[in-house]
Coordinates of C-alpha atoms and ligand atoms in Angstrom, one line a residue:
M1 CA 0.0 0.1 -0.1
R2 CA 1.2 3.6 -0.5
V3 CA -0.1 5.8 2.0
V4 CA 0.4 9.4 2.9
L5 CA -0.1 10.6 6.5
M6 CA -0.9 14.4 7.3
G7 CA -1.6 16.4 10.2
P8 CA -0.4 19.2 12.2
P9 CA 2.8 19.3 14.4
G10 CA 1.9 17.5 17.5
A11 CA -0.8 15.7 16.1
G12 CA 1.1 12.3 16.7
K13 CA 2.0 11.7 13.3
G14 CA 5.2 10.0 14.0
T15 CA 4.0 7.6 16.7
Q16 CA 0.9 6.5 14.4
A17 CA 3.2 6.0 11.2
E18 CA 5.5 3.7 13.1
I19 CA 2.7 1.5 14.0
L20 CA 0.8 1.8 10.6
A21 CA 3.9 0.9 8.9
G22 CA 4.4 -2.0 11.0
V23 CA 0.9 -3.1 10.3
L24 CA 1.3 -2.6 6.5
G25 CA 4.8 -4.0 6.3
V26 CA 6.1 -1.0 4.4
P27 CA 8.8 1.5 5.2
H28 CA 8.0 4.5 7.2
I29 CA 9.6 7.5 5.5
S30 CA 9.5 10.6 7.6
T31 CA 11.1 13.7 5.8
G32 CA 11.6 15.3 9.4
D33 CA 13.4 12.3 10.4
I34 CA 15.7 12.2 7.5
F35 CA 16.5 15.8 7.8
R36 CA 17.2 15.4 11.5
L37 CA 19.4 12.6 10.8
N38 CA 21.3 14.7 8.3
V39 CA 21.6 17.5 10.8
S40 CA 23.1 15.2 13.3
K41 CA 25.6 14.1 11.0
G42 CA 26.4 17.5 9.7
T43 CA 25.9 16.7 6.2
P44 CA 25.6 19.6 3.5
L45 CA 21.9 18.8 3.3
G46 CA 21.7 18.7 7.1
V47 CA 23.2 22.1 7.2
E48 CA 21.0 23.5 4.7
A49 CA 17.8 22.2 6.2
K50 CA 18.6 23.1 9.7
R51 CA 18.4 26.9 8.7
Y52 CA 14.8 26.5 7.9
M53 CA 13.9 24.0 10.6
D54 CA 15.2 26.0 13.4
A55 CA 13.0 28.9 12.4
G56 CA 10.0 26.7 11.9
E57 CA 10.0 27.2 8.1
Y58 CA 9.7 24.6 5.3
V59 CA 12.8 23.4 3.6
P60 CA 12.8 24.7 0.1
D61 CA 10.8 22.3 -2.2
G62 CA 13.6 21.4 -4.6
V63 CA 15.8 19.9 -1.7
T64 CA 12.9 18.2 -0.1
N65 CA 11.6 16.8 -3.5
A66 CA 15.0 15.6 -4.6
M67 CA 15.6 13.9 -1.3
V68 CA 12.1 12.0 -1.3
R69 CA 12.7 11.1 -5.0
D70 CA 15.8 9.5 -4.0
R71 CA 14.3 7.7 -1.0
L72 CA 11.5 6.2 -3.1
S73 CA 13.8 4.8 -5.7
H74 CA 15.2 2.3 -2.9
D75 CA 14.2 -1.4 -3.5
D76 CA 12.4 -1.3 0.0
C77 CA 9.7 1.0 -1.5
R78 CA 8.6 -1.6 -4.2
A79 CA 5.9 -3.0 -1.9
G80 CA 4.6 0.4 -1.1
F81 CA 5.6 3.2 1.7
L82 CA 4.2 5.3 4.3
L83 CA 4.9 8.8 3.7
D84 CA 5.1 11.0 7.0
G85 CA 5.4 14.9 6.6
Y86 CA 5.5 14.8 2.7
P87 CA 4.0 16.4 0.8
R88 CA 3.5 19.5 2.4
T89 CA 3.1 22.0 -0.4
V90 CA 1.2 22.4 -3.6
E91 CA 4.5 21.9 -5.4
Q92 CA 5.3 18.8 -3.4
V93 CA 1.9 17.4 -4.2
G94 CA 2.6 17.8 -7.9
E95 CA 5.9 16.2 -7.7
L96 CA 5.0 13.1 -5.8
A97 CA 2.0 12.6 -8.4
A98 CA 4.7 12.9 -11.2
M99 CA 7.1 10.6 -9.4
L100 CA 4.3 7.8 -9.1
R101 CA 3.0 8.4 -12.6
S102 CA 6.4 7.8 -14.1
A103 CA 6.5 4.4 -12.2
S104 CA 2.7 3.9 -13.3
L105 CA 1.9 3.8 -9.5
S106 CA -0.8 5.5 -7.5
L107 CA -1.6 6.4 -4.0
D108 CA -4.1 4.4 -1.9
A109 CA -5.0 6.6 0.7
V110 CA -4.2 10.0 2.2
L111 CA -4.7 9.9 6.1
E112 CA -5.3 13.3 8.0
L113 CA -5.0 13.1 11.7
T114 CA -7.2 15.8 13.0
V115 CA -6.7 17.5 16.3
D116 CA -7.7 20.5 18.5
I117 CA -5.1 23.3 18.3
D118 CA -4.9 23.8 22.0
E119 CA -4.1 20.1 22.3
V120 CA -1.3 20.2 20.0
V121 CA 0.3 23.2 21.6
G122 CA 0.1 21.6 24.8
R123 CA 1.7 18.4 23.6
L124 CA 4.5 20.2 21.7
V125 CA 5.3 22.3 24.7
K126 CA 5.6 19.1 26.8
R127 CA 7.8 17.3 24.2
A128 CA 9.9 20.4 24.1
A129 CA 10.6 19.9 27.9
E130 CA 11.1 16.2 27.5
Q131 CA 13.3 15.9 24.3
G132 CA 14.8 19.4 23.8
R133 CA 14.5 19.3 20.0
S134 CA 15.7 22.6 18.6
D135 CA 12.5 23.4 16.8
D136 CA 10.4 23.0 19.9
T137 CA 10.7 26.3 21.3
E138 CA 7.3 28.3 21.8
D139 CA 7.6 31.0 19.1
V140 CA 9.0 28.1 16.6
I141 CA 6.1 25.8 17.5
R142 CA 3.6 28.6 16.8
R143 CA 5.3 29.5 13.6
R144 CA 5.2 25.6 12.6
L145 CA 1.4 25.6 13.3
E146 CA 0.7 28.7 11.3
V147 CA 2.9 27.3 8.3
Y148 CA 1.0 24.0 8.6
F149 CA -2.3 25.7 8.4
E150 CA -1.6 28.1 5.5
Q151 CA 0.4 25.7 3.3
T152 CA -0.5 22.2 4.2
A153 CA -3.9 21.8 5.6
P154 CA -5.3 23.1 2.2
L155 CA -3.7 20.1 0.2
T156 CA -6.0 17.9 2.0
S157 CA -9.1 19.3 -0.2
M158 CA -6.8 18.2 -3.2
Y159 CA -6.8 14.7 -2.2
E160 CA -10.3 14.8 -1.0
K161 CA -11.4 15.7 -4.7
Q162 CA -9.4 12.6 -5.8
G163 CA -11.5 10.6 -3.3
L164 CA -8.0 9.6 -1.3
L165 CA -8.7 11.5 1.8
V166 CA -9.6 9.7 5.1
R167 CA -9.9 11.8 8.3
V168 CA -9.2 10.2 11.4
D169 CA -9.8 11.8 15.0
G170 CA -6.3 12.1 16.5
L171 CA -7.4 12.6 20.2
G172 CA -7.2 9.8 22.5
S173 CA -4.7 7.1 23.6
I174 CA -2.0 5.8 21.2
E175 CA -4.1 2.5 20.9
E176 CA -7.3 4.2 20.4
V177 CA -6.0 6.4 17.7
A178 CA -4.1 3.4 16.0
G179 CA -7.4 1.4 16.2
R180 CA -9.1 4.2 14.4
I181 CA -6.7 4.3 11.8
G182 CA -6.7 0.3 11.1
A183 CA -10.5 0.4 10.8
A184 CA -10.5 3.6 8.5
L185 CA -8.0 1.8 6.2
A186 CA -9.5 -1.7 6.6
V187 CA -6.3 -3.0 7.7
G188 CA -5.9 -5.5 10.4
A189 CA -4.5 -3.7 13.5
D190 CA -5.5 -6.7 15.5
Ligands
LIG201 P1 6.4 18.6 12.6 O1 5.5 18.0 11.8 O2 6.3 18.3 14.1 O3 6.6 20.1 12.6 P2 8.5 17.0 11.3 O4 9.6 16.0 11.9 O5 7.8 16.5 10.4 O6 7.9 17.9 12.4 O7 9.4 18.2 10.5 C1 10.3 18.9 11.1 C2 10.9 20.2 10.0 O8 11.5 19.4 8.9 C3 9.8 21.1 9.6 O9 9.3 22.0 10.4 C4 10.3 21.6 8.3 O10 11.3 22.5 8.5 C5 11.1 20.1 7.9 N1 10.3 19.3 6.9 C6 10.0 18.1 7.2 N2 9.1 17.7 6.0 C7 9.3 18.8 5.2 C8 8.7 18.8 3.7 N3 7.9 17.9 3.2 N4 8.9 19.9 3.2 C9 9.6 20.9 3.8 N5 10.1 21.0 4.9 C10 10.0 19.9 5.7

């Protein structure tokens, strides 16, 4: 299965993506994780990405698209993939469609985790205290949410028109949300 997972920062995408990728038996591809890995290794990609990430802005589409194109060309993606955090802009949506089209493939579903804004701000502030991610300061959190609602939330209507969008309530325990996702996609999470 080829699935895209969307939702605002703090919606629990990463956690649910891990679980769902396991259930589907496909690689979990998180653009945020790939960027962070490059930042920690100090690669040229990481140095470039960090400037944007630390400001709560999106890394430029050219950089992100090239990285995803490369990742999706790996053998482990042949059976499918779960994309977490990509696409996030209109241009990325077009680029992903082009990548799939050239391989005669298509998406099976776009899952949107919905959450209340006050809830996500609370979660992000808590995560900042626990993990100390450099883009989890209050100002940057606010900016990341703004960017999400300006640029990424509108993409869901594009996928809705294609009949691919599945909305799932992200509020509740990890198990509850995972159960809802499994049910919504009709895949057997127990
Ligand atoms: P969150 O969704 O909690 O903000 P992510 O780990 O998904 O966290 O992403 C962290 C940062 O990585 C983003 O704020 C952005 O700077 C960068 N990033 C991740 N995915 C993309 C993308 N598809 N396009 C541009 N930038 C991205």
